[in-house]
Coordinates of C-alpha atoms and ligand atoms in Angstrom, one line a residue:
Chain A
M6 CA 0.0 0.0 0.0
S7 CA 1.8 3.1 -1.1
R8 CA -0.8 5.1 -2.9
K9 CA -2.6 7.6 -0.8
Q10 CA -5.9 6.2 0.5
L11 CA -8.2 8.5 2.4
A12 CA -10.6 6.8 4.7
L13 CA -12.7 7.0 7.8
V14 CA -12.1 5.1 11.0
I15 CA -15.2 4.6 13.1
D16 CA -14.9 3.6 16.7
L17 CA -17.8 1.3 17.6
N18 CA -16.7 1.6 21.2
I19 CA -17.5 5.3 21.2
C20 CA -20.5 5.7 18.9
V21 CA -23.6 6.4 20.9
G22 CA -26.0 6.3 17.9
C23 CA -26.9 10.0 18.0
H24 CA -27.2 10.4 14.2
A25 CA -25.3 13.7 14.3
C26 CA -23.1 12.4 11.4
V27 CA -26.2 11.5 9.4
T28 CA -27.7 15.0 9.7
S29 CA -24.5 16.9 9.2
C30 CA -23.7 14.8 6.1
K31 CA -27.1 15.5 4.7
E32 CA -26.8 19.2 5.4
W33 CA -23.4 19.6 3.9
N34 CA -24.0 17.5 0.8
T35 CA -27.5 18.7 0.0
S36 CA -26.2 22.3 0.0
G37 CA -23.3 21.9 -2.3
W38 CA -22.8 22.8 -6.0
A39 CA -23.5 19.2 -7.0
G40 CA -27.2 19.7 -6.3
P41 CA -29.5 18.5 -3.5
L42 CA -29.8 15.0 -2.1
S43 CA -33.4 14.9 -3.1
D44 CA -36.2 14.1 -0.7
T45 CA -39.8 13.2 -1.7
D46 CA -42.6 13.7 0.8
P47 CA -40.1 14.5 3.6
Y48 CA -42.7 15.6 6.2
G49 CA -45.5 13.3 5.0
A50 CA -46.5 9.8 5.7
D51 CA -44.2 8.1 3.2
P52 CA -40.8 9.9 3.2
L53 CA -38.1 8.9 0.8
G54 CA -34.7 10.5 0.6
V55 CA -31.1 10.1 -0.4
F56 CA -28.5 9.8 2.4
F57 CA -24.8 9.1 2.1
N58 CA -24.5 7.9 5.6
R59 CA -26.9 6.0 7.9
V60 CA -26.6 4.8 11.4
Q61 CA -28.2 1.4 12.2
T62 CA -28.6 -0.3 15.5
F63 CA -28.0 -3.9 16.4
E64 CA -28.2 -6.0 19.5
A65 CA -25.9 -8.9 20.4
G66 CA -26.9 -11.5 23.0
E67 CA -30.1 -12.3 24.7
F68 CA -31.7 -10.4 27.5
P69 CA -30.4 -9.6 30.1
H70 CA -27.0 -10.2 28.6
T71 CA -27.3 -7.9 25.7
E72 CA -25.1 -5.3 24.1
T73 CA -26.3 -2.5 21.8
I74 CA -24.1 -1.7 18.8
H75 CA -24.7 1.5 16.9
F76 CA -23.3 1.0 13.4
P77 CA -22.7 4.0 11.1
K78 CA -22.2 3.0 7.5
S79 CA -21.3 5.0 4.4
C80 CA -19.3 4.1 1.2
L81 CA -16.1 2.4 2.4
H82 CA -14.0 3.6 -0.6
C83 CA -12.9 0.1 -1.2
E84 CA -9.4 -0.4 -2.5
D85 CA -10.7 -3.0 -5.0
P86 CA -14.2 -1.5 -5.5
P87 CA -16.5 -3.9 -7.4
C88 CA -18.8 -1.1 -8.2
V89 CA -16.4 0.7 -10.5
P90 CA -15.4 -1.7 -13.3
V91 CA -19.1 -2.6 -13.9
C92 CA -20.2 0.9 -14.7
P93 CA -20.8 1.0 -18.4
T94 CA -20.2 4.8 -18.8
G95 CA -17.2 5.3 -16.6
A96 CA -19.2 7.7 -14.4
S97 CA -18.1 5.7 -11.4
F98 CA -14.4 5.9 -10.8
K99 CA -11.7 5.7 -8.1
R100 CA -9.5 8.7 -7.9
E101 CA -5.8 7.9 -8.4
E102 CA -4.6 10.7 -6.1
D103 CA -6.4 9.9 -2.9
G104 CA -8.4 6.7 -3.4
I105 CA -11.8 8.3 -3.1
V106 CA -14.6 6.5 -5.1
L107 CA -16.8 9.0 -6.9
V108 CA -19.7 9.3 -9.3
D109 CA -19.6 11.8 -12.1
Y110 CA -23.2 13.0 -12.1
D111 CA -22.9 14.4 -15.6
K112 CA -22.0 11.1 -17.1
C113 CA -24.2 8.7 -15.1
I114 CA -27.1 7.3 -17.1
G115 CA -28.9 6.0 -14.0
C116 CA -28.8 2.3 -14.9
K117 CA -28.2 1.4 -11.2
Y118 CA -25.9 -1.4 -12.1
C119 CA -23.2 -0.2 -9.7
S120 CA -25.5 -0.4 -6.7
W121 CA -26.0 -4.1 -7.5
N122 CA -22.3 -4.5 -7.3
C123 CA -21.8 -3.0 -3.9
P124 CA -22.2 -5.6 -1.1
Y125 CA -22.6 -2.9 1.5
G126 CA -25.7 -1.1 0.1
V127 CA -24.3 2.4 0.3
R128 CA -25.0 3.7 -3.1
E129 CA -28.3 5.5 -3.3
F130 CA -30.2 6.5 -6.4
D131 CA -31.5 10.0 -6.6
T132 CA -34.9 9.7 -8.3
K133 CA -35.2 13.4 -9.0
Q134 CA -31.8 13.9 -10.6
G135 CA -31.8 10.4 -12.0
V136 CA -28.3 9.6 -11.1
M137 CA -26.5 7.4 -8.6
K138 CA -25.1 9.1 -5.5
K139 CA -22.8 8.1 -2.7
C140 CA -20.4 9.4 0.0
T141 CA -17.7 11.6 -1.5
L142 CA -15.7 11.8 1.7
C143 CA -16.5 15.5 1.4
A144 CA -14.1 15.8 -1.5
D145 CA -15.4 19.4 -1.8
R146 CA -14.2 20.4 1.6
I147 CA -11.2 18.4 2.6
Y148 CA -9.0 20.4 0.1
D149 CA -10.7 23.7 0.6
E150 CA -8.0 26.2 1.5
T151 CA -10.4 28.8 2.6
L152 CA -11.2 26.6 5.6
S153 CA -8.8 26.5 8.5
E154 CA -6.6 23.4 8.5
E155 CA -8.5 21.6 11.3
R156 CA -11.8 22.2 9.5
R157 CA -10.7 20.4 6.3
K158 CA -12.3 17.1 7.3
P159 CA -15.5 15.4 6.3
A160 CA -18.7 16.9 7.8
C161 CA -19.5 13.8 9.7
V162 CA -16.1 13.7 11.4
L163 CA -16.5 17.3 12.6
A164 CA -20.0 16.7 13.7
C165 CA -19.5 13.6 15.9
P166 CA -20.0 14.9 19.5
A167 CA -18.4 11.7 20.9
G168 CA -15.3 11.7 18.7
A169 CA -16.0 8.3 17.3
R170 CA -15.0 9.2 13.8
S171 CA -11.5 10.0 12.5
F172 CA -10.3 10.7 9.0
G173 CA -6.9 10.3 7.3
D174 CA -4.6 8.4 5.0
I175 CA -4.6 4.7 5.9
S176 CA -1.7 4.0 3.5
N177 CA 0.6 6.2 5.6
P178 CA 1.6 4.0 8.6
T179 CA 2.3 7.0 10.8
S180 CA -1.0 8.7 10.3
E181 CA -3.4 8.9 13.2
V182 CA -5.9 6.6 11.6
S183 CA -3.3 3.9 10.8
Q184 CA -2.1 4.0 14.4
A185 CA -5.7 3.7 15.6
I186 CA -6.3 0.7 13.4
R187 CA -3.1 -0.9 14.5
D188 CA -3.4 -0.2 18.2
N189 CA -7.1 -1.1 18.6
A190 CA -7.5 -4.1 16.4
G191 CA -9.3 -2.1 13.7
F192 CA -11.1 -4.3 11.2
Q193 CA -12.9 -4.2 7.8
I194 CA -16.5 -5.3 7.4
M195 CA -17.3 -8.3 5.1
P196 CA -13.6 -8.9 4.3
E197 CA -14.7 -12.2 2.6
M198 CA -16.2 -10.1 -0.2
G199 CA -12.7 -9.3 -1.4
T200 CA -13.4 -5.5 -1.7
Q201 CA -10.7 -4.4 0.7
P202 CA -12.8 -1.6 2.2
A203 CA -10.6 1.4 3.1
N204 CA -12.9 2.5 6.0
H205 CA -12.2 0.6 9.1
Y206 CA -14.0 0.1 12.3
L207 CA -12.6 -0.2 15.8
P208 CA -14.2 -2.9 17.9
R209 CA -16.1 -2.7 21.1
R210 CA -13.6 -2.9 23.9
K211 CA -14.6 -3.7 27.4
T212 CA -12.5 -2.1 30.1
K213 CA -12.8 -4.1 33.3
L214 CA -11.5 -2.8 36.6
V215 CA -10.4 -5.6 38.9
I216 CA -10.4 -4.7 42.6
H217 CA -8.9 -7.2 45.0
D218 CA -10.1 -7.4 48.6
D219 CA -6.7 -6.2 50.0
E220 CA -7.1 -3.1 48.0
L221 CA -10.2 -2.1 50.0
M222 CA -8.9 -3.5 53.3
R223 CA -5.4 -2.3 54.3
A224 CA -3.3 -5.4 54.8
D225 CA -0.4 -3.5 56.4
N226 CA -2.4 -2.3 59.3
P227 CA -2.3 -5.1 61.8
L228 CA -3.9 -3.2 64.6
L229 CA -6.8 -2.2 62.3
K230 CA -6.4 1.4 63.6
E231 CA -7.0 4.2 61.1
G232 CA -5.5 7.6 61.6
E233 CA -2.0 9.1 61.6
L234 CA 0.8 6.9 62.9
P235 CA 2.4 8.3 66.0
R236 CA 5.4 10.5 65.3
P237 CA 8.7 8.8 66.2
Q238 CA 10.5 10.1 69.3
L239 CA 13.8 11.8 68.9
S240 CA 15.4 9.0 70.8
D241 CA 14.0 6.4 68.5
P242 CA 16.6 4.9 66.2
F243 CA 17.0 6.3 62.7
L244 CA 17.5 4.3 59.6
D245 CA 21.1 5.4 59.8
D246 CA 21.4 3.8 63.3
V247 CA 20.3 0.4 62.3
T248 CA 22.0 0.1 58.9
S249 CA 25.7 -0.5 58.5
W250 CA 26.6 1.4 55.4
Chain B
M27 CA -34.2 -7.8 -6.2
K28 CA -37.0 -5.7 -7.6
P29 CA -38.0 -6.7 -11.1
A30 CA -38.1 -3.8 -13.5
F31 CA -40.5 -4.3 -16.4
S32 CA -38.2 -2.7 -18.9
V33 CA -35.6 -5.3 -18.1
L34 CA -38.1 -8.2 -18.2
F35 CA -39.1 -7.1 -21.7
L36 CA -35.6 -6.3 -22.8
T37 CA -34.1 -9.7 -21.9
T38 CA -37.0 -11.8 -23.2
L39 CA -37.5 -9.9 -26.4
I40 CA -33.8 -9.8 -27.5
G41 CA -33.4 -13.4 -26.3
M42 CA -36.1 -14.4 -28.8
G43 CA -34.7 -12.2 -31.5
Q44 CA -31.2 -13.7 -31.1
G45 CA -32.6 -17.2 -31.0
L46 CA -34.5 -16.5 -34.2
L47 CA -31.4 -15.2 -36.0
I48 CA -29.4 -18.2 -34.9
A49 CA -32.2 -20.4 -36.1
L50 CA -32.2 -18.8 -39.5
V51 CA -28.4 -19.1 -39.9
A52 CA -28.5 -22.7 -38.6
G53 CA -31.2 -23.5 -41.1
Q54 CA -29.3 -22.0 -44.0
F55 CA -26.2 -23.9 -42.9
Y56 CA -28.2 -27.1 -42.6
F57 CA -29.0 -26.9 -46.3
V58 CA -25.6 -25.7 -47.4
I59 CA -23.9 -28.7 -45.9
G60 CA -26.7 -31.1 -46.8
S61 CA -26.4 -33.6 -49.6
G62 CA -29.1 -32.1 -51.8
F63 CA -29.2 -28.8 -53.4
E64 CA -32.5 -27.6 -51.9
Q65 CA -32.6 -24.2 -50.1
D66 CA -35.3 -22.0 -48.8
S67 CA -36.1 -18.8 -50.7
G68 CA -34.3 -15.6 -49.9
D69 CA -37.7 -14.1 -48.9
F70 CA -38.0 -16.5 -46.0
Y71 CA -34.7 -15.5 -44.6
A72 CA -35.3 -11.8 -45.2
K73 CA -38.7 -12.0 -43.5
G74 CA -37.3 -13.9 -40.6
S75 CA -34.5 -11.3 -40.2
A76 CA -37.1 -8.5 -40.3
V77 CA -39.1 -10.1 -37.5
A78 CA -35.9 -10.5 -35.5
L79 CA -35.0 -6.9 -36.1
V80 CA -38.4 -5.9 -34.7
L81 CA -37.9 -8.0 -31.6
L82 CA -34.4 -6.6 -31.0
G83 CA -35.6 -3.1 -31.7
L84 CA -38.5 -3.5 -29.2
G85 CA -36.0 -4.7 -26.7
L86 CA -33.7 -1.7 -27.3
I87 CA -36.7 0.6 -26.8
A88 CA -37.6 -1.2 -23.6
S89 CA -34.0 -0.8 -22.3
F90 CA -34.3 3.0 -22.7
F91 CA -37.1 3.0 -20.2
H92 CA -34.7 1.6 -17.6
L93 CA -32.4 4.6 -17.9
S94 CA -33.2 7.9 -16.3
H95 CA -30.8 9.6 -18.7
P96 CA -31.4 7.9 -22.0
E97 CA -30.0 10.9 -23.8
R98 CA -26.6 9.9 -22.4
G99 CA -27.1 6.3 -23.6
M100 CA -24.1 6.5 -26.0
R101 CA -21.8 6.9 -23.1
S102 CA -22.6 3.3 -22.0
I103 CA -20.2 1.8 -24.6
M104 CA -17.3 3.5 -22.9
R105 CA -16.2 0.7 -20.5
W106 CA -16.5 -2.3 -22.7
R107 CA -13.2 -3.5 -21.4
T108 CA -14.5 -4.1 -17.9
S109 CA -18.3 -4.0 -18.0
W110 CA -20.5 -6.8 -19.3
L111 CA -23.3 -4.2 -19.5
S112 CA -21.2 -2.1 -21.7
R113 CA -20.5 -5.1 -23.9
E114 CA -24.2 -5.8 -24.2
V115 CA -24.9 -2.3 -25.2
L116 CA -22.2 -2.5 -28.0
L117 CA -23.3 -5.9 -29.3
L118 CA -27.1 -5.3 -29.5
P119 CA -26.8 -2.7 -32.3
A120 CA -24.1 -4.7 -33.9
C121 CA -26.4 -7.7 -34.0
M122 CA -29.2 -5.5 -35.4
G123 CA -26.9 -4.1 -38.1
L124 CA -25.8 -7.6 -39.1
A125 CA -29.4 -8.8 -39.1
A126 CA -30.4 -6.0 -41.4
L127 CA -27.5 -6.8 -43.7
Y128 CA -28.3 -10.5 -43.6
G129 CA -31.9 -9.8 -44.5
L130 CA -31.0 -7.4 -47.3
I131 CA -28.5 -9.8 -48.8
H132 CA -31.2 -12.5 -48.9
W133 CA -33.9 -10.1 -50.1
F134 CA -31.9 -8.9 -53.1
D135 CA -30.3 -12.3 -53.5
I136 CA -26.7 -10.9 -53.6
T137 CA -24.9 -14.2 -53.2
P138 CA -21.4 -14.0 -54.7
V139 CA -19.4 -17.1 -53.9
L140 CA -16.5 -16.2 -51.6
I141 CA -14.7 -19.5 -51.3
T142 CA -15.2 -22.9 -52.9
F143 CA -14.1 -25.9 -50.8
G144 CA -12.6 -29.1 -52.0
N145 CA -15.9 -30.9 -51.6
Q146 CA -17.6 -28.5 -54.1
K147 CA -19.4 -26.7 -51.4
N148 CA -19.5 -22.9 -51.6
L149 CA -19.3 -20.2 -48.9
D150 CA -21.3 -17.4 -50.3
L151 CA -21.7 -13.9 -49.0
S152 CA -25.1 -14.6 -47.2
M153 CA -23.6 -17.5 -45.4
A154 CA -20.5 -15.6 -44.4
V155 CA -22.6 -12.7 -43.0
G156 CA -24.8 -15.4 -41.4
F157 CA -21.9 -16.8 -39.5
L158 CA -20.9 -13.4 -38.2
L159 CA -24.5 -12.8 -37.2
A160 CA -24.8 -16.1 -35.4
G161 CA -21.5 -15.4 -33.6
A162 CA -22.6 -12.0 -32.5
S163 CA -26.0 -13.3 -31.4
A164 CA -24.4 -16.1 -29.4
F165 CA -21.9 -13.6 -27.8
L166 CA -24.9 -11.4 -27.0
F167 CA -26.4 -14.3 -25.0
I168 CA -23.2 -14.6 -23.1
T169 CA -23.0 -10.9 -22.3
T170 CA -26.7 -10.7 -21.2
G171 CA -26.2 -13.7 -18.9
M172 CA -22.9 -12.4 -17.6
I173 CA -24.4 -9.1 -16.6
Y174 CA -26.2 -11.1 -13.9
A175 CA -23.8 -14.0 -13.4
C176 CA -20.9 -11.7 -12.6
I177 CA -22.6 -10.1 -9.6
R178 CA -21.1 -12.2 -6.8
F179 CA -23.2 -10.6 -4.2
I180 CA -26.4 -12.3 -5.4
K181 CA -25.7 -16.0 -5.1
E182 CA -28.8 -17.1 -7.0
W183 CA -27.3 -15.3 -10.1
A184 CA -23.6 -15.9 -9.6
T185 CA -23.4 -19.1 -11.5
P186 CA -22.6 -20.2 -15.1
W187 CA -26.2 -21.6 -15.1
T188 CA -27.5 -18.1 -15.5
V189 CA -25.8 -17.8 -18.9
V190 CA -26.9 -21.3 -19.8
N191 CA -30.5 -20.5 -18.9
Y192 CA -30.6 -17.2 -20.7
T193 CA -29.2 -18.9 -23.8
L194 CA -31.4 -21.9 -23.8
M195 CA -34.6 -19.9 -23.2
G196 CA -33.6 -17.5 -26.0
L197 CA -32.9 -20.4 -28.4
S198 CA -36.1 -22.1 -27.5
S199 CA -38.4 -19.1 -28.1
G200 CA -36.3 -18.0 -31.1
F201 CA -36.5 -21.4 -32.8
A202 CA -40.3 -21.5 -32.0
A203 CA -40.7 -18.1 -33.7
A204 CA -38.6 -19.3 -36.7
A205 CA -40.8 -22.4 -37.0
I206 CA -43.9 -20.3 -37.1
I207 CA -42.5 -18.1 -39.9
A208 CA -41.3 -21.2 -41.8
A209 CA -44.8 -22.7 -41.5
L210 CA -46.5 -19.6 -42.7
E211 CA -44.1 -19.2 -45.5
N212 CA -44.3 -22.9 -46.4
A213 CA -40.5 -23.1 -46.0
L214 CA -38.7 -26.4 -46.2
L215 CA -37.1 -25.7 -42.8
R216 CA -40.3 -25.9 -40.9
D217 CA -39.7 -29.4 -39.5
F218 CA -36.0 -28.8 -38.8
L219 CA -36.9 -25.6 -36.8
A220 CA -40.0 -27.0 -35.0
G221 CA -38.0 -30.1 -33.9
W222 CA -35.1 -28.1 -32.6
A223 CA -37.5 -25.6 -30.9
A224 CA -39.0 -28.5 -29.0
L225 CA -35.6 -29.9 -28.1
F226 CA -34.3 -26.5 -26.9
T227 CA -37.5 -26.0 -24.9
L228 CA -37.0 -29.4 -23.2
A229 CA -33.3 -28.6 -22.5
A230 CA -34.2 -25.2 -21.1
F231 CA -36.8 -26.9 -18.9
A232 CA -34.1 -29.3 -17.6
A233 CA -31.6 -26.5 -17.0
K234 CA -34.2 -24.4 -15.2
G235 CA -35.3 -27.3 -13.0
F236 CA -31.7 -27.9 -12.0
T237 CA -31.2 -24.2 -11.3
L238 CA -34.3 -24.1 -9.1
W239 CA -33.0 -27.1 -7.2
R240 CA -29.5 -25.5 -6.9
N241 CA -31.0 -22.2 -5.6
K242 CA -33.0 -24.1 -3.0
H243 CA -29.8 -25.5 -1.5
L244 CA -27.7 -22.4 -1.4
P245 CA -25.8 -21.5 1.8
A246 CA -27.1 -18.5 3.8
P247 CA -26.4 -15.4 1.6
F248 CA -24.9 -13.3 4.4
S249 CA -23.6 -13.4 7.9
M250 CA -24.5 -10.8 10.6
K251 CA -21.1 -11.4 12.2
S252 CA -19.0 -10.2 9.3
A253 CA -21.6 -7.5 8.3
I254 CA -20.9 -5.6 11.5
G255 CA -17.8 -7.3 12.7
V256 CA -19.1 -8.3 16.0
H257 CA -18.2 -11.9 17.0
H258 CA -21.4 -13.0 18.6
G259 CA -23.6 -15.9 17.7
H260 CA -26.8 -14.1 18.3
I261 CA -27.1 -10.7 16.6
R262 CA -30.3 -9.0 15.6
Q263 CA -31.1 -5.7 14.1
L264 CA -33.0 -3.2 16.3
S265 CA -33.3 -0.4 13.8
Q266 CA -32.4 0.3 10.2
G267 CA -31.8 3.9 11.1
F268 CA -34.8 5.6 9.5
M269 CA -38.5 5.5 9.1
G270 CA -40.0 5.3 5.7
R271 CA -38.3 4.0 2.5
S272 CA -34.9 4.3 1.0
F273 CA -33.3 3.2 -2.3
N274 CA -32.0 0.2 -0.3
T275 CA -35.4 -1.0 0.9
M276 CA -37.0 -0.6 -2.6
E277 CA -34.4 -1.7 -5.2
F278 CA -33.3 -4.9 -3.4
F279 CA -36.5 -6.4 -2.2
T280 CA -39.7 -7.7 -3.8
H281 CA -42.5 -7.5 -1.2
V282 CA -45.0 -10.1 -2.3
H283 CA -46.9 -12.8 -0.5
P284 CA -45.1 -16.1 -0.6
E285 CA -48.2 -17.6 -2.2
I286 CA -47.7 -15.4 -5.2
L287 CA -44.2 -16.7 -5.6
H288 CA -45.7 -20.2 -5.7
W289 CA -48.2 -19.3 -8.3
M290 CA -45.6 -17.5 -10.4
T291 CA -43.3 -20.6 -10.2
A292 CA -46.2 -22.8 -11.4
L293 CA -47.0 -20.3 -14.2
M294 CA -43.4 -20.3 -15.2
L295 CA -43.0 -24.1 -15.3
V296 CA -46.3 -24.8 -17.1
F297 CA -46.5 -21.8 -19.5
G298 CA -42.8 -21.3 -20.0
F299 CA -41.7 -24.9 -20.5
A300 CA -44.2 -27.8 -20.2
A301 CA -47.0 -26.5 -22.4
P302 CA -44.8 -25.1 -25.2
S303 CA -42.7 -28.2 -25.4
A304 CA -45.8 -30.4 -25.7
L305 CA -47.3 -28.0 -28.3
L306 CA -44.0 -27.8 -30.2
L307 CA -43.8 -31.5 -30.3
A308 CA -47.3 -31.7 -31.6
G309 CA -46.6 -29.0 -34.2
W310 CA -43.5 -30.9 -35.2
A311 CA -44.7 -34.5 -35.2
D312 CA -48.2 -33.9 -36.5
R313 CA -47.4 -30.8 -38.5
Y314 CA -50.3 -29.3 -36.7
L315 CA -50.1 -25.6 -37.4
P316 CA -52.4 -24.2 -34.6
A317 CA -50.3 -26.0 -32.0
L318 CA -47.1 -24.5 -33.4
I319 CA -48.6 -21.0 -33.5
A320 CA -50.1 -21.3 -30.0
A321 CA -46.8 -22.4 -28.4
L322 CA -45.0 -19.0 -28.7
P323 CA -47.4 -16.6 -27.0
I324 CA -47.9 -19.1 -24.2
Q325 CA -44.2 -19.5 -23.8
Y326 CA -43.6 -15.8 -23.9
L327 CA -46.0 -15.3 -20.9
G328 CA -44.1 -18.1 -19.1
L329 CA -40.7 -16.5 -19.9
L330 CA -41.9 -13.2 -18.5
A331 CA -42.9 -15.0 -15.3
E332 CA -39.5 -16.7 -15.3
R333 CA -37.7 -13.4 -15.6
W334 CA -39.9 -11.8 -12.9
L335 CA -39.0 -14.7 -10.6
F336 CA -35.4 -14.5 -11.5
F337 CA -35.3 -11.0 -10.0
A338 CA -37.7 -11.5 -7.2
Q339 CA -35.8 -14.5 -5.9
G340 CA -32.3 -12.9 -6.1
R341 CA -31.2 -12.1 -2.6
H342 CA -28.6 -9.4 -2.4
V343 CA -25.9 -9.4 0.3
Q344 CA -26.8 -5.8 1.3
N345 CA -30.2 -7.1 2.6
V346 CA -28.3 -8.1 5.8
Y347 CA -28.5 -4.5 6.8
Y348 CA -32.2 -4.3 6.3
Q349 CA -33.5 -7.2 8.4
R350 CA -35.8 -4.9 10.3
A351 CA -37.8 -1.9 9.1
S352 CA -38.1 0.7 11.8
Ligands
SF4_430 S1 -18.5 0.6 -0.3 FE1 -19.7 0.0 -2.1 S2 -19.9 1.9 -3.3 FE2 -18.2 2.2 -1.8 S3 -16.4 1.6 -3.0 FE3 -17.0 -0.2 -1.8 S4 -18.3 -1.3 -3.3 FE4 -18.1 0.8 -4.1
SF4_431 S1 -26.0 4.1 -12.3 FE1 -24.5 5.6 -13.1 S2 -22.6 5.3 -11.9 FE2 -23.9 3.5 -11.6 S3 -23.3 2.0 -13.2 FE3 -25.0 3.1 -14.1 S4 -24.0 4.8 -15.2 FE4 -22.4 4.0 -13.8

C-alpha cells in the first residue's frame, strides 16, 4: 500500500448512535454545488430521501446479557471497488490521487448497475436527478484552503460529538488513523467479499477494573487502627542507626 | 431484487430475437452442408430477419425505459473492457446491423461465392454474414447472462447456469418463432426448426429445473457477524436507522406474498416450458399448425414470469443491513 488512500475510521466503542453524522452529512451534501440530495414527501407519511451515511442499531446477545451496537455506514471507498469496473459509462471511478470513489453526475445514465455490485448497500439513487449518489468523503471540503486546516475534514467527522470518527490516509503507517487501526485491532467489514474496504471500524472494547479485597482493606495495618501513625521520638533509632553502610 | 419491467421485456425480447437469428443461420447452414441442393427462398430468410429486427428493436426501446438519462445512452459503450453491461450495449446494435445486412442480402439475392471448398461446397456472402450474425447473437447471449452472473453478491445469479438458462430460453423461443415463420411461408425448414425448438425447450426446462434445485440449497447469503464485525452468535437488528423508505429498501426487495411466488413458479413451469414443449412436439410430429402457433405466446408469458421470478428470488448481500424496518 503506497498510494494515498483516504478513509474514515469509526470507533464502535464510542459511537452512541446520535445520528449527528447523518444529519450533518445530509446538510453539507445537500447544500453543495452538486445539487441537493433529493427528498420526496419529507414531512409526509411516506418519506423517501437520499443519504450518504446512515446509522443502524444492532443488538448482540439475549436479554439480560445484551449489548447494543450502533453502526454507522457510508461508502467504504474500497481499495478494490467492485462497483467501479461494472459501470458502463465510466461515471463511477476511483481517484488515483487519494483513493476516493466518486460518481460523475454528468456522465451517469442511471442504470443502477453499480448499486447491485456493492455488497454494503451504500449507493443510493436520486430519483429526482436520475443519477447514482454516494459518499464523496466530502471531496469538496477536505482540500478547501479557505477553511482552516483543522476544519478540512468530512462533515461527519467534525459533527460527531463523541469523537467516534476519524479521518486520514490509511496507507501512511504513521497517520493517526493507521495507528488507531493498529493499536485497537481495527477491522474491515465483510472482508470475505474481497473488496478491501478502506474505511475501518474499531471494535467494542470492554475495560474491566479488577479490585482485590486487599485493595479495599489495608493489609499493612495489623492493629486495624485508622489515623495518623504516632510521630517517632527523637530518641528512637533512625535508619542510619540500624544500617551498616 | 426488484424486477423492472423494462428489463423483463428487454431480456425476453432480445433473447427471442437472437434465437430467431441463430435459427435462420443454422437452417441455412443445414441446407448448405446437406447432400441435396435444396434451399429456402431468400424471402423467407429476409422476413425472418425482419421479425428478429423488430424484436431486437423493441428490446432496445424497452431498455431505454430503464435509464433515467437515455440521452446519455451512447456513453454506456465507454467501458466495454471491464463491464458486461457495456459489452451488451455494444453488441445489441451490432447484431441489429448484421441482421439487417443478412436480411437485405437475402432479399436482393446478392450471393457471390467467396470460397469454394474441396468438396464442391461454396461459402457465399449470405452464409458468411450469417456466421458473423450467429456469432454476434451467441456472444450477446453470453453478455446478457454475464451481466447477472458476474454479480457475486447475489448467489442465485452468480453461476454459469445463469448464462446457460438465458441462452437456452432464447434459443427455444427464437426457434419457435422461426418455426412459425417457416410454417406460414411454407418453407422447407419448418420441420427442422420446429423439432429443434421442441428440443431446446426441453433442454431449457431441464436447466431451469436444475437451477431451481440449486438455488434451494444455497448456503445463507450473508452473515451478521461479518456484516458488522461483532463476534457473537446471536445478533439481531433493532433499527435500520430511519422510518419510511430508501433506495435500499426498494431496489433490493420484492415485497409479495409467498403464495404469489408459488403461483408464479407454477405459471413459469407450465407456460414457459411444459405446455410449449408439448405444443411444439405436436406441431413438429403432427405438423399441426395451430399448436405451433399457440406455443409461442404461451411460452412468452411463461418467460416473463420466469424473468420476474429470477429477479424476485435474487437475494442481495446488502439485505443483511435491512433485516428490520423501523
Ligand atoms: S463501499 Fe460499495 S460503493 Fe463504496 S467503494 Fe465499496 S463497493 Fe463501491
Ligand atoms: S448508475 Fe450511473 S454510476 Fe452506476 S453503473 Fe450506471 S452509469 Fe455507472
